[in-house]
Amino acid sequence: MQPIKHLTLFFAVICCSVVQAVEPKETDNQAELEAFVDGWVHENMNPQEVAGVMVSIVQNGNILLEKGYGYADIEKHTSVDPVHSLFRVGSISKLFTYTAAMQLVETGRLDLHADINTYLTDMKIAEEYGKPITATHLMTHRAGFEDTVLGIDFIGGDVPVPSPTEYLTRYVEKRVAPPGLRTSYSNYGVSLLGHVVEEIAHTPYSDYIEQHILQPLGIEHSSFREPGRGTAMPNRLVPFVAKGYAYRDGKLIEIPSEHIYPAAAPAGALYTSAHDMALFMNMYLNAGSALGDDGNSVRLLAPETVLEMQTRNYADRMGGADIAHGFFNSTIKGYNAYSHGGAMAGFLSHLVLVPEKKLGIFISVNSADHAPAQFPAAVIGYMLPEQNTVYGSYKAHGDAALSDFTGLYLTDRRPYSTLAKLMALGVGETTVTAEKSDTLGLGGRQWQQIAPLQFAANDNPDDVIVFQRGENDKIVRYHDTRGMAHDRIGYLQSTNFFYAGMILAGIGSCALLVYSCFNRQRFDANKVVHVVPAIVVLVFLGLFYAGTQEVLSLGPFILYQWPPLALTMAVICSYALTFLAVPMAAVSVRTLLSTDYGLLNKTISVIYFSLICWLLAGMWVWNFL
């Protein structure tokens, strides 16, 4: 516990003030801003649960604040240095990939609306739904890929590293929606875009980023290269790599480092510092230019390119959040904002740009349990004049119309075709309810209708969800406050259906086995074809429980070990039960038609077979079959 005492003392010294109620104002007073940030970190980042924090805030081309709190390495008592400490920022890496792609657009070598197969010489993406995938689809996460991240993006130990072509071919994701239809986050899609950059530039991805983005901006403490792997991180940077932590059983524990396949680097491999992110943000806020090492202006992107990157490609939900050429576009404290978050094992990060105020905010923590996503909103609320989002009155059509939106929804960001779909079991499902004539309930919040398909949160009018109708004019999905899609599902596809089937089949199996033990007068085919499936059901339930407990205990490290052995064996039980259901059906029909069996036996046979069918339906929905 000694490191925790040092950590608490460090935070106490650095964060000596408490956040005070402040009249919103436009300010660049660095001392006041620093005091505000110190207070926010002190209030929101418990030093016993958060190892370290680094922040940078820029405005009008100036770095107003860059600061570190806590430890990059608890064991070595290495403090967070905002200039030198390297935190893993996960998906914020994608912004560099989008920047590289737009540089190629400027030079005429990449057409955002052309079939990406035009640029792929060593592999091809099969055309489906009658439409090719374009770079625009990849940048907006609208290519229509499922998300099968488990077991493919991260590696640990001495694992052979495939080439980009081998990786992208081996792990090609299934297309589950037409390109452009809906937003579904895809690491594979951005990895594919990074490979397009490689193919066009005839340069490895990490080399291209270093030569065309990092070096021109004077970014010296950032890398897409993994320490000690393949094209390894430069030795001068390795000592500055921070360790990731998680708060478990009352203490911070170190989380082993993840390693990302080089082919997936464009989607999330960046190690960076608060200072380097300040330089990157300033480039975007200064219309694509920044000061180079020699003090002269360096232009990475043309002003019109930066403006294009802040322009949405689709007009299907202008009232809500969406993705504009890679940046998440939403409203924060009434201001039009462009953002991106990132997560790795032991690290959480967030970046927000407010172009109209030339304001950029970055925060990263090397702890897995305290998301810092609210920090940018707090800074915007402190630095800028209050600018409330106000909606005009909207007359709803009554409860009947509001009921169109109610029901169960399942996140589009999930595996569709593999057993890994289980990762969405429960946690990926949401329920929309009608609370009043113009108000929905979702996620424990109240949402008031502001337009025919739009609802704003009562506790934060910046948060808007947008529903989408299908060809039959029925609601088929909604897009959340980040723009991500959630498909409407029926009860058969729901968590409750599967859980109910397991519980009832388990109870029925136990009851059947008990009844069989006490009813030994007859031991015939009827009893055999019911007893054997009952045993299989109970084995399946035991394996399912063991597998899910392993998933919960491993947390993010299930990425290394998917699927658990218990769930693999549960799949075998599922197929065995399917095979056994055939003679069960035949015996159930014979029992019903026979005069040799009484009403009790007939009832048991029919009810139990129905429960088995219920369970098999759930197994099929969740890809056990």
mmCIF file of C-alpha atoms in Angstrom, residues 280-537:
data_model
loop_
_atom_site.group_PDB
_atom_site.id
_atom_site.type_symbol
_atom_site.label_atom_id
_atom_site.label_comp_id
_atom_site.label_asym_id
_atom_site.label_seq_id
_atom_site.Cartn_x
_atom_site.Cartn_y
_atom_site.Cartn_z
ATOM 1 C CA PHE A 280 -1.800 17.781 -33.240
ATOM 2 C CA MET A 281 -4.912 19.613 -32.008
ATOM 3 C CA ASN A 282 -3.426 23.008 -32.860
ATOM 4 C CA MET A 283 -2.811 21.845 -36.405
ATOM 5 C CA TYR A 284 -6.502 21.087 -36.894
ATOM 6 C CA LEU A 285 -7.622 24.266 -35.145
ATOM 7 C CA ASN A 286 -5.252 26.347 -37.284
ATOM 8 C CA ALA A 287 -6.753 25.168 -40.584
ATOM 9 C CA GLY A 288 -4.174 22.441 -41.161
ATOM 10 C CA SER A 289 -0.960 24.311 -40.409
ATOM 11 C CA ALA A 290 1.396 24.510 -37.441
ATOM 12 C CA LEU A 291 4.855 25.703 -36.463
ATOM 13 C CA GLY A 292 7.673 23.345 -37.363
ATOM 14 C CA ASP A 293 10.914 22.742 -35.472
ATOM 15 C CA ASP A 294 12.535 25.703 -37.222
ATOM 16 C CA GLY A 295 9.785 28.093 -36.197
ATOM 17 C CA ASN A 296 8.362 28.290 -39.694
ATOM 18 C CA SER A 297 4.794 27.389 -40.556
ATOM 19 C CA VAL A 298 4.219 23.820 -41.740
ATOM 20 C CA ARG A 299 1.036 22.879 -43.558
ATOM 21 C CA LEU A 300 -0.211 19.290 -43.288
ATOM 22 C CA LEU A 301 -3.656 19.854 -44.761
ATOM 23 C CA ALA A 302 -5.264 22.578 -46.831
ATOM 24 C CA PRO A 303 -7.893 24.727 -45.050
ATOM 25 C CA GLU A 304 -10.615 23.379 -47.333
ATOM 26 C CA THR A 305 -9.581 19.812 -46.435
ATOM 27 C CA VAL A 306 -9.898 20.540 -42.723
ATOM 28 C CA LEU A 307 -13.319 22.059 -43.390
ATOM 29 C CA GLU A 308 -14.308 18.965 -45.365
ATOM 30 C CA MET A 309 -13.244 16.745 -42.465
ATOM 31 C CA GLN A 310 -15.634 18.717 -40.263
ATOM 32 C CA THR A 311 -18.495 18.253 -42.707
ATOM 33 C CA ARG A 312 -20.883 15.342 -42.476
ATOM 34 C CA ASN A 313 -21.258 13.004 -45.426
ATOM 35 C CA TYR A 314 -24.839 12.013 -44.647
ATOM 36 C CA ALA A 315 -27.945 14.024 -43.817
ATOM 37 C CA ASP A 316 -30.009 11.224 -42.283
ATOM 38 C CA ARG A 317 -29.765 12.480 -38.681
ATOM 39 C CA MET A 318 -28.670 16.093 -38.694
ATOM 40 C CA GLY A 319 -30.306 16.728 -35.331
ATOM 41 C CA GLY A 320 -28.168 14.118 -33.560
ATOM 42 C CA ALA A 321 -24.569 12.961 -33.383
ATOM 43 C CA ASP A 322 -22.780 11.442 -36.362
ATOM 44 C CA ILE A 323 -19.283 10.974 -37.750
ATOM 45 C CA ALA A 324 -17.782 13.568 -40.075
ATOM 46 C CA HIS A 325 -14.749 12.102 -41.901
ATOM 47 C CA GLY A 326 -13.649 10.309 -38.740
ATOM 48 C CA PHE A 327 -14.399 12.905 -36.071
ATOM 49 C CA PHE A 328 -17.460 12.347 -33.886
ATOM 50 C CA ASN A 329 -19.631 15.436 -34.399
ATOM 51 C CA SER A 330 -21.983 16.444 -31.597
ATOM 52 C CA THR A 331 -22.982 19.375 -29.417
ATOM 53 C CA ILE A 332 -21.181 20.046 -26.124
ATOM 54 C CA LYS A 333 -22.396 22.860 -23.882
ATOM 55 C CA GLY A 334 -24.179 24.300 -26.899
ATOM 56 C CA TYR A 335 -21.065 24.343 -29.094
ATOM 57 C CA ASN A 336 -20.457 22.351 -32.270
ATOM 58 C CA ALA A 337 -17.717 19.901 -31.264
ATOM 59 C CA TYR A 338 -15.568 17.262 -32.936
ATOM 60 C CA SER A 339 -14.192 14.505 -30.755
ATOM 61 C CA HIS A 340 -12.765 11.031 -30.418
ATOM 62 C CA GLY A 341 -12.222 8.709 -27.486
ATOM 63 C CA GLY A 342 -9.836 5.838 -26.999
ATOM 64 C CA ALA A 343 -9.487 2.832 -24.731
ATOM 65 C CA MET A 344 -6.801 0.239 -24.170
ATOM 66 C CA ALA A 345 -6.329 -2.135 -21.253
ATOM 67 C CA GLY A 346 -5.416 0.211 -18.414
ATOM 68 C CA PHE A 347 -5.850 3.447 -20.408
ATOM 69 C CA LEU A 348 -8.790 5.749 -21.220
ATOM 70 C CA SER A 349 -8.517 8.937 -23.263
ATOM 71 C CA HIS A 350 -10.641 11.660 -24.830
ATOM 72 C CA LEU A 351 -10.024 14.515 -27.269
ATOM 73 C CA VAL A 352 -12.418 17.340 -28.186
ATOM 74 C CA LEU A 353 -12.083 20.220 -30.656
ATOM 75 C CA VAL A 354 -14.337 23.306 -30.764
ATOM 76 C CA PRO A 355 -13.265 24.880 -34.075
ATOM 77 C CA GLU A 356 -15.364 28.037 -33.767
ATOM 78 C CA LYS A 357 -13.423 28.924 -30.597
ATOM 79 C CA LYS A 358 -10.141 27.334 -31.746
ATOM 80 C CA LEU A 359 -10.230 25.329 -28.523
ATOM 81 C CA GLY A 360 -8.821 21.832 -28.095
ATOM 82 C CA ILE A 361 -8.901 19.615 -25.014
ATOM 83 C CA PHE A 362 -7.126 16.313 -24.421
ATOM 84 C CA ILE A 363 -7.083 14.054 -21.369
ATOM 85 C CA SER A 364 -5.717 10.560 -20.771
ATOM 86 C CA VAL A 365 -5.600 8.353 -17.676
ATOM 87 C CA ASN A 366 -3.548 5.211 -17.173
ATOM 88 C CA SER A 367 -6.271 3.504 -15.170
ATOM 89 C CA ALA A 368 -9.132 1.398 -16.442
ATOM 90 C CA ASP A 369 -11.948 2.392 -14.110
ATOM 91 C CA HIS A 370 -12.448 6.157 -14.409
ATOM 92 C CA ALA A 371 -13.498 7.359 -17.860
ATOM 93 C CA PRO A 372 -12.441 10.996 -18.356
ATOM 94 C CA ALA A 373 -15.008 11.786 -21.056
ATOM 95 C CA GLN A 374 -16.714 14.476 -18.928
ATOM 96 C CA PHE A 375 -13.536 16.525 -18.579
ATOM 97 C CA PRO A 376 -13.763 18.324 -21.951
ATOM 98 C CA ALA A 377 -17.356 19.389 -21.251
ATOM 99 C CA ALA A 378 -16.299 20.740 -17.859
ATOM 100 C CA VAL A 379 -13.480 22.759 -19.441
ATOM 101 C CA ILE A 380 -15.758 24.095 -22.191
ATOM 102 C CA GLY A 381 -18.317 25.068 -19.569
ATOM 103 C CA TYR A 382 -15.634 26.919 -17.606
ATOM 104 C CA MET A 383 -13.790 28.632 -20.474
ATOM 105 C CA LEU A 384 -16.583 29.640 -22.827
ATOM 106 C CA PRO A 385 -19.740 31.736 -22.398
ATOM 107 C CA GLU A 386 -22.829 29.765 -21.546
ATOM 108 C CA GLN A 387 -24.597 28.727 -24.724
ATOM 109 C CA ASN A 388 -27.630 26.645 -23.876
ATOM 110 C CA THR A 389 -29.214 24.389 -26.455
ATOM 111 C CA VAL A 390 -32.859 25.424 -26.778
ATOM 112 C CA TYR A 391 -35.438 23.560 -28.852
ATOM 113 C CA GLY A 392 -38.688 24.896 -30.186
ATOM 114 C CA SER A 393 -41.932 23.357 -29.025
ATOM 115 C CA TYR A 394 -42.991 20.152 -30.692
ATOM 116 C CA LYS A 395 -46.501 18.780 -30.533
ATOM 117 C CA ALA A 396 -46.356 14.993 -30.281
ATOM 118 C CA HIS A 397 -49.094 12.871 -31.807
ATOM 119 C CA GLY A 398 -50.052 11.181 -28.554
ATOM 120 C CA ASP A 399 -49.260 7.881 -26.866
ATOM 121 C CA ALA A 400 -50.078 5.814 -29.928
ATOM 122 C CA ALA A 401 -47.380 7.548 -31.968
ATOM 123 C CA LEU A 402 -44.885 7.439 -29.110
ATOM 124 C CA SER A 403 -45.397 3.692 -28.789
ATOM 125 C CA ASP A 404 -43.840 3.333 -32.237
ATOM 126 C CA PHE A 405 -40.435 3.905 -30.618
ATOM 127 C CA THR A 406 -40.740 1.580 -27.632
ATOM 128 C CA GLY A 407 -39.207 -1.861 -27.512
ATOM 129 C CA LEU A 408 -35.912 -3.713 -27.339
ATOM 130 C CA TYR A 409 -32.783 -2.646 -29.209
ATOM 131 C CA LEU A 410 -29.386 -4.308 -29.660
ATOM 132 C CA THR A 411 -26.156 -2.500 -30.475
ATOM 133 C CA ASP A 412 -24.935 -2.779 -34.056
ATOM 134 C CA ARG A 413 -21.357 -2.905 -32.788
ATOM 135 C CA ARG A 414 -21.234 -6.637 -32.189
ATOM 136 C CA PRO A 415 -20.265 -9.909 -33.821
ATOM 137 C CA TYR A 416 -23.100 -11.294 -35.907
ATOM 138 C CA SER A 417 -21.710 -14.562 -37.213
ATOM 139 C CA THR A 418 -19.651 -16.034 -34.359
ATOM 140 C CA LEU A 419 -20.036 -17.143 -30.761
ATOM 141 C CA ALA A 420 -18.453 -13.823 -29.730
ATOM 142 C CA LYS A 421 -21.940 -12.344 -30.156
ATOM 143 C CA LEU A 422 -22.295 -13.377 -26.512
ATOM 144 C CA MET A 423 -20.302 -10.236 -25.632
ATOM 145 C CA ALA A 424 -23.476 -8.283 -26.400
ATOM 146 C CA LEU A 425 -25.610 -10.531 -24.171
ATOM 147 C CA GLY A 426 -27.281 -8.166 -21.720
ATOM 148 C CA VAL A 427 -24.790 -5.286 -21.963
ATOM 149 C CA GLY A 428 -25.504 -4.538 -25.639
ATOM 150 C CA GLU A 429 -29.267 -4.496 -25.187
ATOM 151 C CA THR A 430 -31.353 -1.429 -24.332
ATOM 152 C CA THR A 431 -35.044 -0.953 -23.640
ATOM 153 C CA VAL A 432 -37.013 2.100 -24.749
ATOM 154 C CA THR A 433 -40.203 2.812 -22.805
ATOM 155 C CA ALA A 434 -42.939 5.439 -23.065
ATOM 156 C CA GLU A 435 -42.997 7.581 -19.934
ATOM 157 C CA LYS A 436 -45.406 10.379 -20.918
ATOM 158 C CA SER A 437 -47.124 11.607 -24.065
ATOM 159 C CA ASP A 438 -43.908 13.180 -25.342
ATOM 160 C CA THR A 439 -41.211 11.472 -23.258
ATOM 161 C CA LEU A 440 -39.287 8.226 -23.631
ATOM 162 C CA GLY A 441 -37.265 6.362 -21.043
ATOM 163 C CA LEU A 442 -33.851 5.003 -22.050
ATOM 164 C CA GLY A 443 -30.771 4.168 -20.007
ATOM 165 C CA GLY A 444 -32.253 5.539 -16.787
ATOM 166 C CA ARG A 445 -32.824 8.952 -18.397
ATOM 167 C CA GLN A 446 -35.865 10.834 -19.688
ATOM 168 C CA TRP A 447 -35.912 11.910 -23.337
ATOM 169 C CA GLN A 448 -38.355 14.543 -24.588
ATOM 170 C CA GLN A 449 -39.490 14.581 -28.194
ATOM 171 C CA ILE A 450 -38.150 17.606 -30.097
ATOM 172 C CA ALA A 451 -38.863 16.498 -33.678
ATOM 173 C CA PRO A 452 -40.676 13.613 -35.374
ATOM 174 C CA LEU A 453 -37.748 11.190 -34.907
ATOM 175 C CA GLN A 454 -35.596 13.058 -32.369
ATOM 176 C CA PHE A 455 -35.530 13.072 -28.568
ATOM 177 C CA ALA A 456 -33.325 15.189 -26.290
ATOM 178 C CA ALA A 457 -32.293 14.215 -22.772
ATOM 179 C CA ASN A 458 -34.083 16.210 -20.071
ATOM 180 C CA ASP A 459 -30.889 16.417 -18.003
ATOM 181 C CA ASN A 460 -28.687 17.528 -20.922
ATOM 182 C CA PRO A 461 -30.303 18.951 -24.074
ATOM 183 C CA ASP A 462 -27.023 18.457 -25.965
ATOM 184 C CA ASP A 463 -27.650 14.707 -25.864
ATOM 185 C CA VAL A 464 -29.989 13.702 -28.685
ATOM 186 C CA ILE A 465 -31.044 10.283 -29.959
ATOM 187 C CA VAL A 466 -32.409 9.886 -33.465
ATOM 188 C CA PHE A 467 -34.670 7.066 -34.640
ATOM 189 C CA GLN A 468 -34.743 5.683 -38.170
ATOM 190 C CA ARG A 469 -37.621 4.174 -40.115
ATOM 191 C CA GLY A 470 -37.295 1.246 -42.490
ATOM 192 C CA GLU A 471 -38.908 0.499 -45.828
ATOM 193 C CA ASN A 472 -42.193 -0.427 -44.160
ATOM 194 C CA ASP A 473 -42.199 2.930 -42.297
ATOM 195 C CA LYS A 474 -41.662 1.179 -38.966
ATOM 196 C CA ILE A 475 -38.903 2.149 -36.558
ATOM 197 C CA VAL A 476 -35.955 -0.174 -37.196
ATOM 198 C CA ARG A 477 -33.130 1.429 -35.144
ATOM 199 C CA TYR A 478 -32.017 4.416 -33.161
ATOM 200 C CA HIS A 479 -28.680 6.229 -33.127
ATOM 201 C CA ASP A 480 -27.325 7.118 -29.702
ATOM 202 C CA THR A 481 -25.620 10.289 -28.468
ATOM 203 C CA ARG A 482 -22.394 9.246 -30.227
ATOM 204 C CA GLY A 483 -24.179 8.371 -33.465
ATOM 205 C CA MET A 484 -23.830 4.599 -33.040
ATOM 206 C CA ALA A 485 -26.708 2.453 -34.294
ATOM 207 C CA HIS A 486 -28.889 0.132 -32.204
ATOM 208 C CA ASP A 487 -31.154 -2.264 -34.133
ATOM 209 C CA ARG A 488 -34.690 -2.946 -32.989
ATOM 210 C CA ILE A 489 -35.130 -6.599 -32.069
ATOM 211 C CA GLY A 490 -37.979 -8.897 -31.181
ATOM 212 C CA TYR A 491 -38.335 -10.887 -27.965
ATOM 213 C CA LEU A 492 -36.865 -13.983 -29.664
ATOM 214 C CA GLN A 493 -33.559 -12.097 -30.091
ATOM 215 C CA SER A 494 -33.507 -10.716 -26.577
ATOM 216 C CA THR A 495 -31.413 -11.608 -23.556
ATOM 217 C CA ASN A 496 -34.533 -12.389 -21.539
ATOM 218 C CA PHE A 497 -35.709 -14.953 -24.080
ATOM 219 C CA PHE A 498 -32.405 -16.829 -23.887
ATOM 220 C CA TYR A 499 -32.110 -16.605 -20.110
ATOM 221 C CA ALA A 500 -35.727 -17.668 -19.631
ATOM 222 C CA GLY A 501 -35.181 -20.636 -21.935
ATOM 223 C CA MET A 502 -32.096 -21.711 -19.978
ATOM 224 C CA ILE A 503 -33.788 -21.322 -16.596
ATOM 225 C CA LEU A 504 -36.978 -23.134 -17.572
ATOM 226 C CA ALA A 505 -35.117 -25.895 -19.415
ATOM 227 C CA GLY A 506 -32.841 -26.288 -16.384
ATOM 228 C CA ILE A 507 -35.784 -26.519 -13.982
ATOM 229 C CA GLY A 508 -37.580 -28.891 -16.326
ATOM 230 C CA SER A 509 -34.498 -31.107 -16.651
ATOM 231 C CA CYS A 510 -34.027 -31.316 -12.900
ATOM 232 C CA ALA A 511 -37.708 -32.102 -12.406
ATOM 233 C CA LEU A 512 -37.639 -34.732 -15.139
ATOM 234 C CA LEU A 513 -34.605 -36.466 -13.646
ATOM 235 C CA VAL A 514 -36.178 -36.478 -10.178
ATOM 236 C CA TYR A 515 -39.452 -37.817 -11.606
ATOM 237 C CA SER A 516 -37.561 -40.523 -13.530
ATOM 238 C CA CYS A 517 -35.730 -41.618 -10.384
ATOM 239 C CA PHE A 518 -38.967 -42.059 -8.440
ATOM 240 C CA ASN A 519 -40.914 -43.544 -11.325
ATOM 241 C CA ARG A 520 -38.976 -46.727 -12.064
ATOM 242 C CA GLN A 521 -41.946 -48.802 -13.083
ATOM 243 C CA ARG A 522 -41.224 -48.224 -16.724
ATOM 244 C CA PHE A 523 -37.823 -47.755 -18.316
ATOM 245 C CA ASP A 524 -38.485 -47.505 -22.028
ATOM 246 C CA ALA A 525 -37.481 -45.448 -25.036
ATOM 247 C CA ASN A 526 -39.718 -42.602 -23.879
ATOM 248 C CA LYS A 527 -37.740 -42.208 -20.688
ATOM 249 C CA VAL A 528 -34.336 -42.596 -22.361
ATOM 250 C CA VAL A 529 -34.922 -39.924 -25.010
ATOM 251 C CA HIS A 530 -35.961 -37.484 -22.278
ATOM 252 C CA VAL A 531 -33.392 -38.324 -19.600
ATOM 253 C CA VAL A 532 -30.353 -38.070 -21.891
ATOM 254 C CA PRO A 533 -31.275 -34.574 -23.182
ATOM 255 C CA ALA A 534 -31.961 -33.501 -19.594
ATOM 256 C CA ILE A 535 -28.405 -34.454 -18.652
ATOM 257 C CA VAL A 536 -27.055 -32.608 -21.708
ATOM 258 C CA VAL A 537 -29.050 -29.491 -20.789
#
